């Protein structure tokens, strides 16, 4: 699986585990993602996939490197798709 595919899978998992927000974004904590069995089986390097998605401006979170335990409560926000942003601001 290449990086783009992993980022797409990550988006799906954040939607599955996270809570949708009024603006169409989804929020989930790092701990929820990290401790989920399905995510553990999909992502060999979850932190690397998160960093790649952040670099592509698909999602946001505070800090550069997330570590299990220390950063379990850090919120990861999957940005809404561009169409949802247009609708939400209309």
Short mmCIF file of N, CA, C and O in Angstrom, two decimals:
data_model
loop_
_atom_site.label_atom_id
_atom_site.label_comp_id
_atom_site.label_asym_id
_atom_site.label_seq_id
_atom_site.Cartn_x
_atom_site.Cartn_y
_atom_site.Cartn_z
N UNK A 1 0.85 -1.18 0.00
CA UNK A 1 0.00 0.00 0.00
C UNK A 1 0.90 1.25 0.00
O UNK A 1 1.81 1.36 0.81
N UNK A 2 0.62 2.18 -0.90
CA UNK A 2 1.43 3.40 -0.94
C UNK A 2 0.87 4.45 0.03
O UNK A 2 -0.18 4.25 0.64
N UNK A 3 1.57 5.55 0.15
CA UNK A 3 1.21 6.58 1.13
C UNK A 3 -0.18 7.15 0.86
O UNK A 3 -0.98 7.33 1.79
N UNK A 4 -0.49 7.40 -0.41
CA UNK A 4 -1.81 7.97 -0.74
C UNK A 4 -2.93 7.02 -0.32
O UNK A 4 -3.95 7.45 0.21
N UNK A 5 -2.74 5.73 -0.56
CA UNK A 5 -3.74 4.74 -0.16
C UNK A 5 -3.89 4.70 1.36
O UNK A 5 -5.00 4.60 1.88
N UNK A 6 -2.76 4.77 2.06
CA UNK A 6 -2.80 4.75 3.53
C UNK A 6 -3.53 5.98 4.07
O UNK A 6 -4.30 5.87 5.02
N UNK A 7 -3.31 7.14 3.48
CA UNK A 7 -3.99 8.36 3.91
C UNK A 7 -5.50 8.21 3.69
O UNK A 7 -6.30 8.59 4.55
N UNK A 8 -5.89 7.64 2.56
CA UNK A 8 -7.32 7.42 2.30
C UNK A 8 -7.92 6.45 3.32
O UNK A 8 -9.03 6.67 3.81
N UNK A 9 -7.20 5.39 3.64
CA UNK A 9 -7.69 4.44 4.65
C UNK A 9 -7.79 5.10 6.01
O UNK A 9 -8.73 4.87 6.77
N UNK A 10 -6.81 5.96 6.32
CA UNK A 10 -6.83 6.69 7.59
C UNK A 10 -8.07 7.58 7.68
O UNK A 10 -8.73 7.64 8.71
N UNK A 11 -8.40 8.25 6.59
CA UNK A 11 -9.60 9.09 6.57
C UNK A 11 -10.85 8.26 6.87
O UNK A 11 -11.70 8.67 7.65
N UNK A 12 -10.93 7.08 6.27
CA UNK A 12 -12.06 6.19 6.53
C UNK A 12 -12.14 5.79 8.00
O UNK A 12 -13.22 5.76 8.59
N UNK A 13 -11.00 5.48 8.59
CA UNK A 13 -10.96 5.05 9.99
C UNK A 13 -11.30 6.19 10.94
O UNK A 13 -11.97 5.98 11.95
N UNK A 14 -10.87 7.39 10.61
CA UNK A 14 -11.21 8.55 11.45
C UNK A 14 -12.72 8.79 11.38
O UNK A 14 -13.35 9.09 12.40
N UNK A 15 -13.30 8.63 10.22
CA UNK A 15 -14.76 8.78 10.09
C UNK A 15 -15.48 7.69 10.88
O UNK A 15 -16.51 7.95 11.50
N UNK A 16 -14.94 6.48 10.88
CA UNK A 16 -15.57 5.37 11.61
C UNK A 16 -15.49 5.58 13.12
O UNK A 16 -16.46 5.36 13.84
N UNK A 17 -14.34 6.04 13.60
CA UNK A 17 -14.12 6.14 15.04
C UNK A 17 -14.42 7.52 15.63
O UNK A 17 -14.65 7.64 16.82
N UNK A 18 -14.41 8.54 14.78
CA UNK A 18 -14.55 9.91 15.27
C UNK A 18 -15.99 10.37 15.35
O UNK A 18 -16.93 9.65 15.03
N UNK A 19 -16.13 11.60 15.78
CA UNK A 19 -17.44 12.23 15.89
C UNK A 19 -17.50 13.37 14.87
O UNK A 19 -16.59 14.20 14.80
N UNK A 20 -18.58 13.38 14.09
CA UNK A 20 -18.73 14.44 13.09
C UNK A 20 -19.04 15.76 13.79
O UNK A 20 -19.75 15.80 14.79
N UNK A 21 -18.49 16.83 13.26
CA UNK A 21 -18.67 18.17 13.80
C UNK A 21 -19.63 18.95 12.90
O UNK A 21 -19.92 18.55 11.78
N UNK A 22 -20.09 20.07 13.37
CA UNK A 22 -21.06 20.90 12.64
C UNK A 22 -20.53 21.34 11.27
O UNK A 22 -21.30 21.48 10.32
N UNK A 23 -19.22 21.53 11.16
CA UNK A 23 -18.64 21.99 9.89
C UNK A 23 -18.34 20.86 8.92
O UNK A 23 -17.80 21.08 7.84
N UNK A 24 -18.66 19.61 9.30
CA UNK A 24 -18.41 18.47 8.42
C UNK A 24 -17.10 17.76 8.68
O UNK A 24 -16.79 16.76 8.06
N UNK A 25 -16.31 18.31 9.60
CA UNK A 25 -15.05 17.65 9.97
C UNK A 25 -15.35 16.52 10.97
O UNK A 25 -16.46 16.41 11.47
N UNK A 26 -14.34 15.70 11.21
CA UNK A 26 -14.44 14.63 12.20
C UNK A 26 -13.32 14.78 13.21
O UNK A 26 -12.20 15.14 12.83
N UNK A 27 -13.62 14.49 14.49
CA UNK A 27 -12.59 14.55 15.53
C UNK A 27 -12.50 13.22 16.23
O UNK A 27 -13.50 12.58 16.53
N UNK A 28 -11.26 12.81 16.50
CA UNK A 28 -10.97 11.58 17.24
C UNK A 28 -9.66 11.82 17.99
O UNK A 28 -8.83 12.61 17.55
N UNK A 29 -9.50 11.16 19.12
CA UNK A 29 -8.23 11.31 19.84
C UNK A 29 -7.22 10.28 19.33
O UNK A 29 -7.60 9.22 18.82
N UNK A 30 -5.96 10.59 19.49
CA UNK A 30 -4.90 9.69 19.07
C UNK A 30 -5.01 8.35 19.78
O UNK A 30 -4.83 7.29 19.17
N UNK A 31 -5.36 8.37 21.06
CA UNK A 31 -5.48 7.13 21.83
C UNK A 31 -6.53 6.20 21.26
O UNK A 31 -6.34 4.98 21.19
N UNK A 32 -7.67 6.75 20.83
CA UNK A 32 -8.73 5.93 20.24
C UNK A 32 -8.22 5.27 18.96
O UNK A 32 -8.41 4.07 18.75
N UNK A 33 -7.54 6.03 18.11
CA UNK A 33 -6.98 5.47 16.87
C UNK A 33 -5.92 4.41 17.19
O UNK A 33 -5.94 3.32 16.62
N UNK A 34 -5.02 4.76 18.08
CA UNK A 34 -3.89 3.89 18.38
C UNK A 34 -4.33 2.56 18.99
O UNK A 34 -3.78 1.51 18.67
N UNK A 35 -5.34 2.58 19.84
CA UNK A 35 -5.76 1.37 20.55
C UNK A 35 -6.83 0.57 19.81
O UNK A 35 -7.24 -0.49 20.29
N UNK A 36 -7.28 1.05 18.65
CA UNK A 36 -8.29 0.33 17.88
C UNK A 36 -7.65 -0.85 17.16
O UNK A 36 -6.65 -0.69 16.47
N UNK A 37 -8.23 -2.04 17.33
CA UNK A 37 -7.66 -3.25 16.73
C UNK A 37 -7.61 -3.19 15.21
O UNK A 37 -6.63 -3.62 14.60
N UNK A 38 -8.66 -2.67 14.59
CA UNK A 38 -8.68 -2.59 13.13
C UNK A 38 -7.57 -1.68 12.62
O UNK A 38 -6.86 -2.03 11.67
N UNK A 39 -7.38 -0.53 13.27
CA UNK A 39 -6.31 0.38 12.87
C UNK A 39 -4.94 -0.26 13.06
O UNK A 39 -4.05 -0.11 12.23
N UNK A 40 -4.79 -0.99 14.15
CA UNK A 40 -3.52 -1.66 14.42
C UNK A 40 -3.19 -2.67 13.31
O UNK A 40 -2.02 -2.84 12.96
N UNK A 41 -4.22 -3.31 12.77
CA UNK A 41 -4.00 -4.28 11.70
C UNK A 41 -3.77 -3.63 10.35
O UNK A 41 -3.10 -4.19 9.49
N UNK A 42 -4.33 -2.45 10.13
CA UNK A 42 -4.21 -1.76 8.83
C UNK A 42 -2.88 -1.02 8.73
O UNK A 42 -2.17 -1.12 7.73
N UNK A 43 -2.56 -0.25 9.76
CA UNK A 43 -1.42 0.68 9.69
C UNK A 43 -0.21 0.13 10.41
O UNK A 43 -0.22 -0.01 11.62
N UNK A 44 0.83 -0.14 9.62
CA UNK A 44 2.07 -0.62 10.21
C UNK A 44 2.74 0.51 10.99
O UNK A 44 3.35 0.27 12.02
N UNK A 45 2.59 1.72 10.49
CA UNK A 45 3.20 2.88 11.13
C UNK A 45 2.15 4.01 11.18
O UNK A 45 2.17 4.92 10.35
N UNK A 46 1.25 3.93 12.16
CA UNK A 46 0.17 4.90 12.28
C UNK A 46 0.70 6.33 12.37
O UNK A 46 0.20 7.23 11.70
N UNK A 47 1.72 6.54 13.17
CA UNK A 47 2.26 7.89 13.35
C UNK A 47 2.79 8.44 12.03
O UNK A 47 2.57 9.60 11.70
N UNK A 48 3.43 7.60 11.25
CA UNK A 48 3.94 8.02 9.94
C UNK A 48 2.81 8.39 8.99
O UNK A 48 2.90 9.37 8.25
N UNK A 49 1.73 7.62 9.02
CA UNK A 49 0.57 7.92 8.17
C UNK A 49 -0.09 9.22 8.60
O UNK A 49 -0.50 10.03 7.77
N UNK A 50 -0.18 9.43 9.92
CA UNK A 50 -0.74 10.69 10.43
C UNK A 50 0.10 11.88 9.97
O UNK A 50 -0.44 12.91 9.54
N UNK A 51 1.41 11.74 10.06
CA UNK A 51 2.30 12.84 9.63
C UNK A 51 2.15 13.11 8.14
O UNK A 51 2.14 14.27 7.70
N UNK A 52 2.03 12.04 7.33
CA UNK A 52 1.85 12.22 5.88
C UNK A 52 0.54 12.93 5.59
O UNK A 52 0.48 13.82 4.73
N UNK A 53 -0.53 12.56 6.31
CA UNK A 53 -1.84 13.20 6.11
C UNK A 53 -1.79 14.66 6.55
O UNK A 53 -2.38 15.53 5.90
N UNK A 54 -1.09 14.94 7.63
CA UNK A 54 -0.97 16.33 8.10
C UNK A 54 -0.18 17.16 7.08
O UNK A 54 -0.56 18.30 6.78
N UNK A 55 0.87 16.59 6.53
CA UNK A 55 1.68 17.28 5.53
C UNK A 55 0.85 17.61 4.28
O UNK A 55 1.03 18.64 3.66
N UNK A 56 -0.11 16.73 3.95
CA UNK A 56 -0.99 16.93 2.80
C UNK A 56 -2.20 17.80 3.15
O UNK A 56 -3.10 17.97 2.34
N UNK A 57 -2.24 18.30 4.38
CA UNK A 57 -3.30 19.18 4.87
C UNK A 57 -4.68 18.52 4.86
O UNK A 57 -5.71 19.18 4.69
N UNK A 58 -4.70 17.20 5.06
CA UNK A 58 -5.94 16.43 5.14
C UNK A 58 -6.51 16.49 6.55
O UNK A 58 -7.71 16.47 6.75
N UNK A 59 -5.60 16.59 7.52
CA UNK A 59 -6.01 16.64 8.92
C UNK A 59 -5.08 17.54 9.70
O UNK A 59 -4.04 17.96 9.20
N UNK A 60 -5.49 17.85 10.94
CA UNK A 60 -4.66 18.68 11.81
C UNK A 60 -4.60 18.07 13.20
O UNK A 60 -5.51 17.35 13.60
N UNK A 61 -3.51 18.34 13.90
CA UNK A 61 -3.37 18.00 15.31
C UNK A 61 -2.20 18.82 15.84
O UNK A 61 -1.36 19.30 15.08
N UNK A 62 -2.19 19.01 17.15
CA UNK A 62 -1.12 19.78 17.78
C UNK A 62 0.13 18.94 17.88
O UNK A 62 0.07 17.76 18.23
N UNK A 63 1.26 19.56 17.60
CA UNK A 63 2.55 18.88 17.73
C UNK A 63 2.99 18.25 16.42
O UNK A 63 2.28 18.26 15.43
N UNK A 64 4.19 17.69 16.46
CA UNK A 64 4.76 17.04 15.28
C UNK A 64 4.68 15.53 15.38
O UNK A 64 4.25 14.86 14.46
N UNK A 65 5.09 15.00 16.52
CA UNK A 65 5.19 13.56 16.71
C UNK A 65 4.27 13.13 17.84
O UNK A 65 4.37 13.67 18.94
N UNK A 66 3.38 12.20 17.57
CA UNK A 66 2.47 11.70 18.59
C UNK A 66 2.99 10.39 19.14
O UNK A 66 3.36 9.50 18.38
N UNK A 67 3.03 10.28 20.46
CA UNK A 67 3.51 9.07 21.13
C UNK A 67 2.40 8.45 21.96
O UNK A 67 1.67 9.15 22.65
N UNK A 68 2.29 7.13 21.88
CA UNK A 68 1.28 6.40 22.65
C UNK A 68 1.48 6.66 24.13
O UNK A 68 2.58 6.70 24.63
N UNK A 69 0.37 6.86 24.81
CA UNK A 69 0.42 7.15 26.24
C UNK A 69 0.51 8.65 26.49
O UNK A 69 -0.42 9.25 27.01
N UNK A 70 1.59 9.24 26.07
CA UNK A 70 1.83 10.67 26.30
C UNK A 70 0.80 11.54 25.58
O UNK A 70 0.33 12.54 26.12
N UNK A 71 0.44 11.17 24.36
CA UNK A 71 -0.43 11.99 23.52
C UNK A 71 -1.79 11.35 23.25
O UNK A 71 -2.46 11.71 22.28
N UNK A 72 -2.22 10.43 24.09
CA UNK A 72 -3.50 9.74 23.86
C UNK A 72 -4.69 10.69 23.78
O UNK A 72 -5.67 10.40 23.10
N UNK A 73 -4.62 11.83 24.46
CA UNK A 73 -5.75 12.77 24.48
C UNK A 73 -5.67 13.88 23.43
O UNK A 73 -6.52 14.76 23.39
N UNK A 74 -4.66 13.82 22.56
CA UNK A 74 -4.52 14.83 21.50
C UNK A 74 -5.62 14.60 20.46
O UNK A 74 -5.80 13.48 19.97
N UNK A 75 -6.36 15.66 20.16
CA UNK A 75 -7.43 15.57 19.16
C UNK A 75 -6.87 15.66 17.75
O UNK A 75 -6.08 16.56 17.45
N UNK A 76 -7.32 14.75 16.92
CA UNK A 76 -6.98 14.76 15.50
C UNK A 76 -8.25 15.17 14.77
O UNK A 76 -9.31 14.58 15.00
N UNK A 77 -8.15 16.18 13.92
CA UNK A 77 -9.31 16.67 13.18
C UNK A 77 -9.13 16.39 11.71
O UNK A 77 -8.20 16.90 11.08
N UNK A 78 -10.02 15.58 11.17
CA UNK A 78 -10.07 15.34 9.73
C UNK A 78 -10.86 16.48 9.11
O UNK A 78 -12.02 16.70 9.46
N UNK A 79 -10.20 17.23 8.24
CA UNK A 79 -10.85 18.40 7.65
C UNK A 79 -12.02 17.96 6.77
O UNK A 79 -11.99 16.88 6.17
N UNK A 80 -13.07 18.79 6.69
CA UNK A 80 -14.22 18.44 5.84
C UNK A 80 -13.81 18.49 4.37
O UNK A 80 -12.89 19.22 4.01
N UNK A 81 -14.49 17.69 3.53
CA UNK A 81 -14.20 17.77 2.10
C UNK A 81 -14.55 19.16 1.58
O UNK A 81 -15.40 19.82 2.14
N UNK A 82 -13.88 19.63 0.51
CA UNK A 82 -14.13 20.98 -0.01
C UNK A 82 -15.60 21.30 -0.26
O UNK A 82 -16.05 22.39 0.01
N UNK A 83 -16.39 20.34 -0.74
CA UNK A 83 -17.81 20.58 -1.00
C UNK A 83 -18.56 20.88 0.30
O UNK A 83 -19.43 21.75 0.34
N UNK A 84 -18.19 20.20 1.38
CA UNK A 84 -18.84 20.43 2.67
C UNK A 84 -18.51 21.82 3.21
O UNK A 84 -19.33 22.47 3.83
N UNK A 85 -17.29 22.28 2.95
CA UNK A 85 -16.88 23.61 3.40
C UNK A 85 -17.72 24.67 2.68
O UNK A 85 -18.20 25.61 3.30
N UNK A 86 -17.92 24.50 1.38
CA UNK A 86 -18.71 25.46 0.60
C UNK A 86 -20.15 25.52 1.10
O UNK A 86 -20.73 26.59 1.22
N UNK A 87 -20.73 24.37 1.41
CA UNK A 87 -22.11 24.31 1.90
C UNK A 87 -22.21 24.94 3.29
O UNK A 87 -23.12 25.69 3.59
N UNK A 88 -21.24 24.63 4.17
CA UNK A 88 -21.26 25.12 5.54
C UNK A 88 -21.10 26.64 5.60
O UNK A 88 -21.64 27.29 6.50
N UNK A 89 -20.41 27.23 4.65
CA UNK A 89 -20.18 28.68 4.68
C UNK A 89 -21.22 29.45 3.89
O UNK A 89 -21.22 30.67 3.89
N UNK A 90 -22.10 28.75 3.20
CA UNK A 90 -23.14 29.44 2.40
C UNK A 90 -24.24 29.97 3.27
O UNK A 90 -24.59 29.49 4.27
#
